[in-house]
Short mmCIF file of C-alpha atoms and ligand atoms in Angstrom, two decimals:
data_model
loop_
_atom_site.label_atom_id
_atom_site.label_comp_id
_atom_site.label_asym_id
_atom_site.label_seq_id
_atom_site.Cartn_x
_atom_site.Cartn_y
_atom_site.Cartn_z
CA UNK A 6 126.91 155.20 105.49
CA UNK A 7 123.79 154.77 107.63
CA UNK A 8 120.46 153.99 105.96
CA UNK A 9 117.03 154.09 107.59
CA UNK A 10 114.07 152.17 106.16
CA UNK A 11 110.36 152.66 106.84
CA UNK A 12 107.77 149.94 106.22
CA UNK A 13 104.01 150.59 106.31
CA UNK A 14 102.42 148.55 103.49
CA UNK A 15 100.04 146.52 105.64
CA UNK A 16 99.49 146.39 109.41
CA UNK A 17 103.10 146.66 110.64
CA UNK A 18 104.79 150.02 111.19
CA UNK A 19 108.51 149.33 111.00
CA UNK A 20 111.69 151.35 111.17
CA UNK A 21 115.01 149.61 110.54
CA UNK A 22 118.51 151.04 110.43
CA UNK A 23 121.60 149.53 108.79
CA UNK A 24 125.23 150.45 108.25
CA UNK A 25 126.51 150.02 104.69
CA UNK A 26 130.29 149.53 104.47
CA UNK A 27 132.37 150.59 101.49
CA UNK A 28 132.74 146.91 100.47
CA UNK A 29 128.95 146.50 100.34
CA UNK A 30 128.53 144.73 103.69
CA UNK A 31 125.22 145.53 105.42
CA UNK A 32 124.93 145.35 109.20
CA UNK A 33 121.81 145.74 111.35
CA UNK A 34 121.77 148.62 113.84
CA UNK A 35 118.07 148.64 114.83
CA UNK A 36 114.76 147.03 113.92
CA UNK A 37 111.61 148.28 115.67
CA UNK A 38 108.11 147.15 114.69
CA UNK A 39 104.65 148.09 115.98
CA UNK A 40 101.66 146.07 114.77
CA UNK A 41 97.99 147.03 114.64
CA UNK A 42 96.98 143.36 114.35
CA UNK A 43 94.93 143.39 117.57
CA UNK A 44 92.80 146.26 116.27
CA UNK A 45 91.83 144.13 113.25
CA UNK A 46 91.08 140.96 115.23
CA UNK A 47 87.35 141.49 115.61
CA UNK A 48 87.00 142.01 111.86
CA UNK A 49 88.87 138.78 110.99
CA UNK A 50 91.28 140.56 108.64
CA UNK A 51 93.20 143.80 108.11
CA UNK A 52 90.90 146.86 107.79
CA UNK A 53 92.80 149.35 105.58
CA UNK A 54 91.54 152.55 107.23
CA UNK A 55 92.31 151.26 110.73
CA UNK A 56 95.80 150.26 109.53
CA UNK A 57 96.43 153.76 108.09
CA UNK A 58 95.43 155.48 111.33
CA UNK A 59 97.52 153.08 113.39
CA UNK A 60 100.57 153.88 111.20
CA UNK A 61 100.01 157.56 111.87
CA UNK A 62 99.98 156.99 115.63
CA UNK A 63 102.91 154.56 115.68
CA UNK A 64 105.28 156.35 113.29
CA UNK A 65 106.93 158.85 115.64
CA UNK A 66 107.33 156.52 118.65
CA UNK A 67 108.72 153.71 116.46
CA UNK A 68 111.11 156.16 114.78
CA UNK A 69 112.33 157.53 118.16
CA UNK A 70 112.97 154.05 119.50
CA UNK A 71 114.85 152.93 116.37
CA UNK A 72 117.11 156.02 116.42
CA UNK A 73 117.74 155.46 120.15
CA UNK A 74 118.63 151.81 119.68
CA UNK A 75 120.97 152.59 116.78
CA UNK A 76 122.48 155.42 118.86
CA UNK A 77 122.23 157.94 116.03
CA UNK A 78 120.52 161.29 115.58
CA UNK A 79 120.01 161.07 111.86
CA UNK A 80 120.86 158.67 109.03
CA UNK A 81 122.57 159.48 105.69
CA UNK A 82 119.57 158.30 103.62
CA UNK A 83 115.91 157.45 104.19
CA UNK A 84 114.07 154.69 102.30
CA UNK A 85 110.42 153.66 102.42
CA UNK A 86 108.13 151.06 100.90
CA UNK A 87 106.23 152.71 98.04
CA UNK A 88 104.38 149.54 96.94
CA UNK A 89 102.83 147.09 96.61
CA UNK A 90 100.44 147.40 99.57
CA UNK A 91 97.40 149.19 100.97
CA UNK A 92 97.06 152.66 99.40
CA UNK A 93 96.46 154.65 102.59
CA UNK A 94 99.00 152.70 104.62
CA UNK A 95 101.71 153.24 101.98
CA UNK A 96 100.97 156.97 101.89
CA UNK A 97 101.50 157.37 105.63
CA UNK A 98 104.92 155.68 105.62
CA UNK A 99 106.17 157.22 102.38
CA UNK A 100 105.02 160.72 103.42
CA UNK A 101 106.67 160.36 106.80
CA UNK A 102 109.88 159.15 105.11
CA UNK A 103 109.93 162.14 102.76
CA UNK A 104 109.27 164.48 105.67
CA UNK A 105 112.18 163.03 107.64
CA UNK A 106 114.42 163.10 104.54
CA UNK A 107 113.58 166.79 103.92
CA UNK A 108 114.01 167.67 107.61
CA UNK A 109 117.38 165.90 107.83
CA UNK A 110 118.38 167.07 104.34
CA UNK A 111 119.27 163.54 103.15
CA UNK A 112 118.17 161.64 99.99
CA UNK A 113 114.93 159.64 99.80
CA UNK A 114 114.65 156.21 98.13
CA UNK A 115 111.21 154.67 97.36
CA UNK A 116 111.65 150.88 97.22
CA UNK A 117 109.63 147.77 96.41
CA UNK A 118 108.29 145.90 99.45
CA UNK A 119 108.81 142.48 97.83
CA UNK A 120 112.45 143.27 97.13
CA UNK A 121 112.74 143.91 100.87
CA UNK A 122 111.43 140.44 101.73
CA UNK A 123 114.13 138.94 99.52
CA UNK A 124 116.92 141.27 100.73
CA UNK A 125 116.83 140.01 104.34
CA UNK A 126 118.45 136.77 103.14
CA UNK A 127 121.74 138.68 102.78
CA UNK A 128 121.63 139.82 106.43
CA UNK A 129 121.74 136.26 107.72
CA UNK A 130 123.84 134.42 105.18
CA UNK A 131 125.93 134.54 102.04
CA UNK A 132 124.67 136.88 99.28
CA UNK A 133 121.64 135.29 97.63
CA UNK A 134 122.53 133.61 94.31
CA UNK A 135 120.03 132.99 91.48
CA UNK A 136 117.00 131.76 93.44
CA UNK A 137 113.27 131.38 93.63
CA UNK A 138 111.46 133.19 96.48
CA UNK A 139 108.15 131.91 97.82
CA UNK A 140 106.56 134.88 99.61
CA UNK A 141 103.51 133.88 101.63
CA UNK A 142 101.68 136.20 104.02
CA UNK A 143 98.23 137.59 104.72
CA UNK A 144 98.71 139.98 101.79
CA UNK A 145 100.81 138.10 99.23
CA UNK A 146 101.42 134.66 97.77
CA UNK A 147 104.01 134.78 95.04
CA UNK A 148 106.73 132.80 93.34
CA UNK A 149 109.49 135.15 92.21
CA UNK A 150 112.65 134.49 90.25
CA UNK A 151 115.52 136.40 91.85
CA UNK A 152 118.81 137.11 90.12
CA UNK A 153 120.33 138.79 93.19
CA UNK A 154 119.23 141.18 95.95
CA UNK A 155 118.29 144.58 94.52
CA UNK A 156 117.94 143.31 90.92
CA UNK A 157 114.56 143.47 89.12
CA UNK A 158 112.66 140.27 89.93
CA UNK A 159 110.38 138.22 87.71
CA UNK A 160 106.99 137.04 88.90
CA UNK A 161 106.61 133.37 87.95
CA UNK A 162 103.19 133.07 89.53
CA UNK A 163 100.87 134.37 92.22
CA UNK A 164 97.52 133.63 93.80
CA UNK A 165 94.45 134.20 91.67
CA UNK A 166 92.26 134.81 94.73
CA UNK A 167 93.10 134.53 98.46
CA UNK A 168 96.64 134.85 99.83
CA UNK A 169 97.84 131.78 101.76
CA UNK A 170 97.67 133.61 105.11
CA UNK A 171 94.23 134.92 104.22
CA UNK A 172 93.09 131.31 103.66
CA UNK A 173 94.38 130.40 107.14
CA UNK A 174 92.59 133.42 108.62
CA UNK A 175 89.29 132.66 106.85
CA UNK A 176 89.32 128.96 107.77
CA UNK A 177 90.15 129.85 111.39
CA UNK A 178 87.22 132.23 111.39
CA UNK A 179 84.77 129.62 110.14
CA UNK A 180 86.05 127.17 112.77
CA UNK A 181 85.64 129.88 115.45
CA UNK A 182 89.37 129.92 116.25
CA UNK A 183 89.98 133.71 116.20
CA UNK A 184 92.48 135.91 114.34
CA UNK A 185 95.18 135.56 113.14
CA UNK A 186 94.40 132.01 112.06
CA UNK A 187 97.85 130.73 111.09
CA UNK A 188 99.44 130.10 114.49
CA UNK A 189 96.35 128.41 116.03
CA UNK A 190 95.71 126.18 112.99
CA UNK A 191 99.41 125.26 112.93
CA UNK A 192 99.18 124.22 116.61
CA UNK A 193 95.93 122.25 116.29
CA UNK A 194 97.10 120.59 113.06
CA UNK A 195 100.03 119.01 114.88
CA UNK A 196 97.48 116.91 116.82
CA UNK A 197 95.36 115.96 113.78
CA UNK A 198 95.54 113.56 110.86
CA UNK A 199 96.57 115.33 107.63
CA UNK A 200 95.06 112.46 105.59
CA UNK A 201 91.67 112.48 107.36
CA UNK A 202 89.93 114.62 104.75
CA UNK A 203 90.94 114.88 101.08
CA UNK A 204 90.68 118.63 100.53
CA UNK A 205 91.32 119.96 96.97
CA UNK A 206 94.76 121.11 95.75
CA UNK A 207 94.06 124.28 93.73
CA UNK A 208 95.44 124.72 90.18
CA UNK A 209 97.27 121.39 90.05
CA UNK A 210 95.39 119.79 87.15
CA UNK A 211 96.79 119.39 83.67
CA UNK A 212 94.03 121.70 82.37
CA UNK A 213 95.16 124.43 84.81
CA UNK A 214 98.64 124.12 83.40
CA UNK A 215 97.33 124.33 79.84
CA UNK A 216 95.58 127.57 80.83
CA UNK A 217 98.95 129.02 81.88
CA UNK A 218 98.67 128.52 85.65
CA UNK A 219 101.67 126.24 86.22
CA UNK A 220 103.15 128.60 88.83
CA UNK A 221 99.91 130.16 90.12
CA UNK A 222 97.92 129.39 93.28
CA UNK A 223 94.26 129.40 94.24
CA UNK A 224 92.96 128.90 97.77
CA UNK A 225 89.33 129.98 97.54
CA UNK A 226 88.15 126.51 96.45
CA UNK A 227 89.94 124.96 99.41
CA UNK A 228 88.37 127.46 101.80
CA UNK A 229 84.91 126.66 100.35
CA UNK A 230 85.58 122.92 100.65
CA UNK A 231 86.37 123.34 104.36
CA UNK A 232 83.18 125.37 104.82
CA UNK A 233 81.09 122.70 103.02
CA UNK A 234 82.65 119.95 105.14
CA UNK A 235 81.81 121.76 108.38
CA UNK A 236 78.27 122.65 107.21
CA UNK A 237 77.54 119.06 106.15
CA UNK A 238 78.71 117.74 109.51
CA UNK A 239 76.50 120.24 111.34
CA UNK A 240 73.50 119.36 109.18
CA UNK A 241 73.96 115.65 109.78
CA UNK A 242 74.63 116.14 113.48
CA UNK A 243 78.16 114.67 113.21
CA UNK A 244 80.88 115.82 115.58
CA UNK A 245 83.97 116.90 113.64
CA UNK A 246 87.57 116.71 114.76
CA UNK A 247 88.83 120.30 114.54
CA UNK A 248 92.37 118.92 114.70
CA UNK A 249 91.77 116.70 111.65
CA UNK A 250 90.17 119.58 109.70
CA UNK A 251 93.15 121.84 110.55
CA UNK A 252 95.71 119.15 109.68
CA UNK A 253 94.02 118.26 106.38
CA UNK A 254 93.57 121.92 105.39
CA UNK A 255 97.18 122.71 106.27
CA UNK A 256 98.43 119.70 104.31
CA UNK A 257 96.53 120.90 101.22
CA UNK A 258 98.06 124.40 101.49
CA UNK A 259 101.63 123.26 102.19
CA UNK A 260 101.55 120.44 99.63
CA UNK A 261 100.71 122.86 96.81
CA UNK A 262 103.04 125.65 97.99
CA UNK A 263 106.08 123.40 98.31
CA UNK A 264 105.37 121.29 95.20
CA UNK A 265 105.08 124.42 93.04
CA UNK A 266 108.05 126.19 94.66
CA UNK A 267 110.43 123.26 94.15
CA UNK A 268 109.16 122.75 90.60
CA UNK A 269 109.71 126.47 89.87
CA UNK A 270 113.33 126.14 91.08
CA UNK A 271 113.86 123.24 88.68
CA UNK A 272 112.14 125.09 85.81
CA UNK A 273 114.41 128.14 86.08
CA UNK A 274 117.53 126.27 87.21
CA UNK A 275 117.73 127.92 90.64
CA UNK A 276 119.71 126.17 93.37
CA UNK A 277 118.17 128.07 96.30
CA UNK A 278 114.58 128.40 97.53
CA UNK A 279 113.97 131.35 99.85
CA UNK A 280 110.84 131.55 102.03
CA UNK A 281 109.40 134.83 103.31
CA UNK A 282 106.23 136.33 104.80
CA UNK A 283 104.28 135.46 107.97
CA UNK A 284 103.21 132.02 106.71
CA UNK A 285 106.89 131.04 106.50
CA UNK A 286 106.56 130.53 110.28
CA UNK A 287 104.36 127.50 109.59
CA UNK A 288 105.92 124.32 110.95
CA UNK A 289 104.53 122.01 108.25
CA UNK A 290 105.54 124.39 105.45
CA UNK A 291 109.11 124.45 106.76
CA UNK A 292 109.19 120.67 107.22
CA UNK A 293 107.76 119.80 103.80
CA UNK A 294 109.85 122.46 102.02
CA UNK A 295 112.93 121.05 103.78
CA UNK A 296 112.12 117.48 102.67
CA UNK A 297 111.30 118.34 99.09
CA UNK A 298 114.27 120.69 98.66
CA UNK A 299 116.62 118.01 100.03
CA UNK A 300 115.21 115.45 97.59
CA UNK A 301 115.72 117.89 94.70
CA UNK A 302 119.21 119.02 95.78
CA UNK A 303 118.00 122.57 96.42
CA UNK A 304 119.18 124.69 99.36
CA UNK A 305 116.30 126.01 101.49
CA UNK A 306 116.77 129.39 103.18
CA UNK A 307 114.26 130.57 105.78
CA UNK A 308 115.02 133.91 107.48
CA UNK A 309 114.43 134.16 111.25
CA UNK A 310 110.77 134.92 112.05
CA UNK A 311 111.15 138.68 112.79
CA UNK A 312 112.74 139.06 109.35
CA UNK A 313 110.03 136.97 107.60
CA UNK A 314 107.20 139.26 108.71
CA UNK A 315 107.01 142.89 107.55
CA UNK A 316 109.66 145.18 109.09
CA UNK A 317 111.71 148.29 108.34
CA UNK A 318 115.05 146.47 108.34
CA UNK A 319 114.19 144.73 105.07
CA UNK A 320 113.53 148.12 103.47
CA UNK A 321 116.81 149.60 104.77
CA UNK A 322 118.66 146.47 103.55
CA UNK A 323 117.34 146.54 100.00
CA UNK A 324 117.96 150.30 99.82
CA UNK A 325 121.54 149.76 101.03
CA UNK A 326 122.16 147.26 98.22
CA UNK A 327 120.72 149.67 95.64
CA UNK A 328 122.77 152.58 96.98
CA UNK A 329 125.90 150.41 96.94
CA UNK A 330 125.24 149.73 93.24
CA UNK A 331 125.00 153.49 92.59
CA UNK A 332 121.21 153.95 92.33
CA UNK A 333 119.98 157.54 92.14
CA UNK A 334 117.58 158.82 94.85
CA UNK A 335 113.87 158.81 94.01
CA UNK A 336 113.32 162.47 94.89
CA UNK A 337 110.57 163.92 97.04
CA UNK A 338 108.06 164.06 94.18
CA UNK A 339 108.06 160.24 93.83
CA UNK A 340 104.64 158.71 94.44
CA UNK A 341 103.34 155.46 95.92
CA UNK A 342 101.90 152.59 93.84
CA UNK A 343 99.63 150.03 95.58
CA UNK A 344 100.15 147.57 92.72
CA UNK A 345 103.85 148.21 92.02
CA UNK A 346 105.27 145.52 89.73
CA UNK A 347 108.02 143.19 90.96
CA UNK A 348 110.24 144.23 88.06
CA UNK A 349 110.67 147.68 89.67
CA UNK A 350 113.10 147.61 92.62
CA UNK A 351 113.18 151.39 93.08
CA UNK A 352 110.88 154.14 91.77
O1 LIG B 30 103.71 138.77 107.04
P1 LIG B 30 102.59 138.94 108.02
O2 LIG B 30 102.90 139.16 109.46
O3 LIG B 30 101.64 140.14 107.60
C1 LIG B 30 101.13 140.39 106.36
O4 LIG B 30 100.18 139.67 105.98
O5 LIG B 30 101.62 141.31 105.69
O6 LIG B 30 101.69 137.64 107.85
C2 LIG B 30 100.53 137.44 108.60
C3 LIG B 30 99.87 136.19 108.10
C4 LIG B 30 98.50 135.94 108.72
O7 LIG B 30 97.58 135.64 107.70
C5 LIG B 30 98.74 134.76 109.64
O8 LIG B 30 97.60 133.95 109.81
C6 LIG B 30 99.86 134.04 108.94
O9 LIG B 30 100.68 135.05 108.41
N1 LIG B 30 100.64 133.19 109.86
C7 LIG B 30 100.71 131.85 109.74
C8 LIG B 30 101.51 131.39 110.83
N2 LIG B 30 101.89 132.48 111.56
C9 LIG B 30 101.36 133.57 110.95
N3 LIG B 30 100.18 131.02 108.84
C10 LIG B 30 100.41 129.70 108.99
N4 LIG B 30 101.13 129.19 110.01
C11 LIG B 30 101.71 129.97 110.95
N5 LIG B 30 102.41 129.44 111.94
ZN1 LIG B 31 105.15 141.63 103.28
#
């Protein structure tokens, strides 16, 4: 059975195609992604309306290329992200998916984007056991408890304000480093001293824990602290080391992310930590997560970069797992939900 997945929740238009074998094995046939990132660069972040229009323009060419690469004319089922994500962007992808499903006369499955991020683990390794997933991108920062791919997940915690990638993008903007901020800060940080400036670690105090934020994140205080540091230096006529600011900022982000992720694994008794999202490309995050997982006897799984960022293959993969388990199609009247809960794998 061949399953096609469409992703359009943020700024990537993706179409992925997989083959599902009778024994439940899932194999990649195509994965084509177009990104509207450059169109958002001058705004310093994703502009929802621009993203929606870009999805509309990219959908047909991306679909054609994916079908060509897979060497098929039509799949046996079409899946699409129905949430969480940007309202307009979700509508474009889900509407296109339903249109293709109706035109090809095949069933439509509306799936959860976050379940897709977790599902890619099965494409590159053994089926994911009971794990914790740390999903970090420009749009999300979450700690999820995962029973297995395709099962309802449990949100252990999330960011109360900025997403981790958003914090990178905002700090890069205030340092005049351009957009997206993650890759350039990562590069500059490697030449700086991570201990040069003691930036705050959000939500790590005992009082935060008492208020129920053990597994939550907050990056807006850190972003403000970087801004204050730069402003003070300018006011006093001091020259700052951009490398040291980047390294110290990055250390604060990665320290909290990895400390909380490993602690969450211990809390729920998970033996695997899975990373996902664009920030999973970060060299320090990978290094520190590797060290801390090794110390705690936890296996760290990091999908290859094209599978960490948003793509259609992750949607096809999670749909394949659900179909294998006998899930019923969503039907063409199924809607989209920008704030879809993680407990809902399929609408
Ligand atoms: O998953 P993604 O491509 O798109 C969504 O946000 O949905 O993630 C993009 C985010 C951006 O905020 C970008 O700055 C960040 O991932 N990013 C990084 C790195 N590469 C990309 N952040 C830190 N270090 C990196 N090397
Ligand atoms: Zn995503």
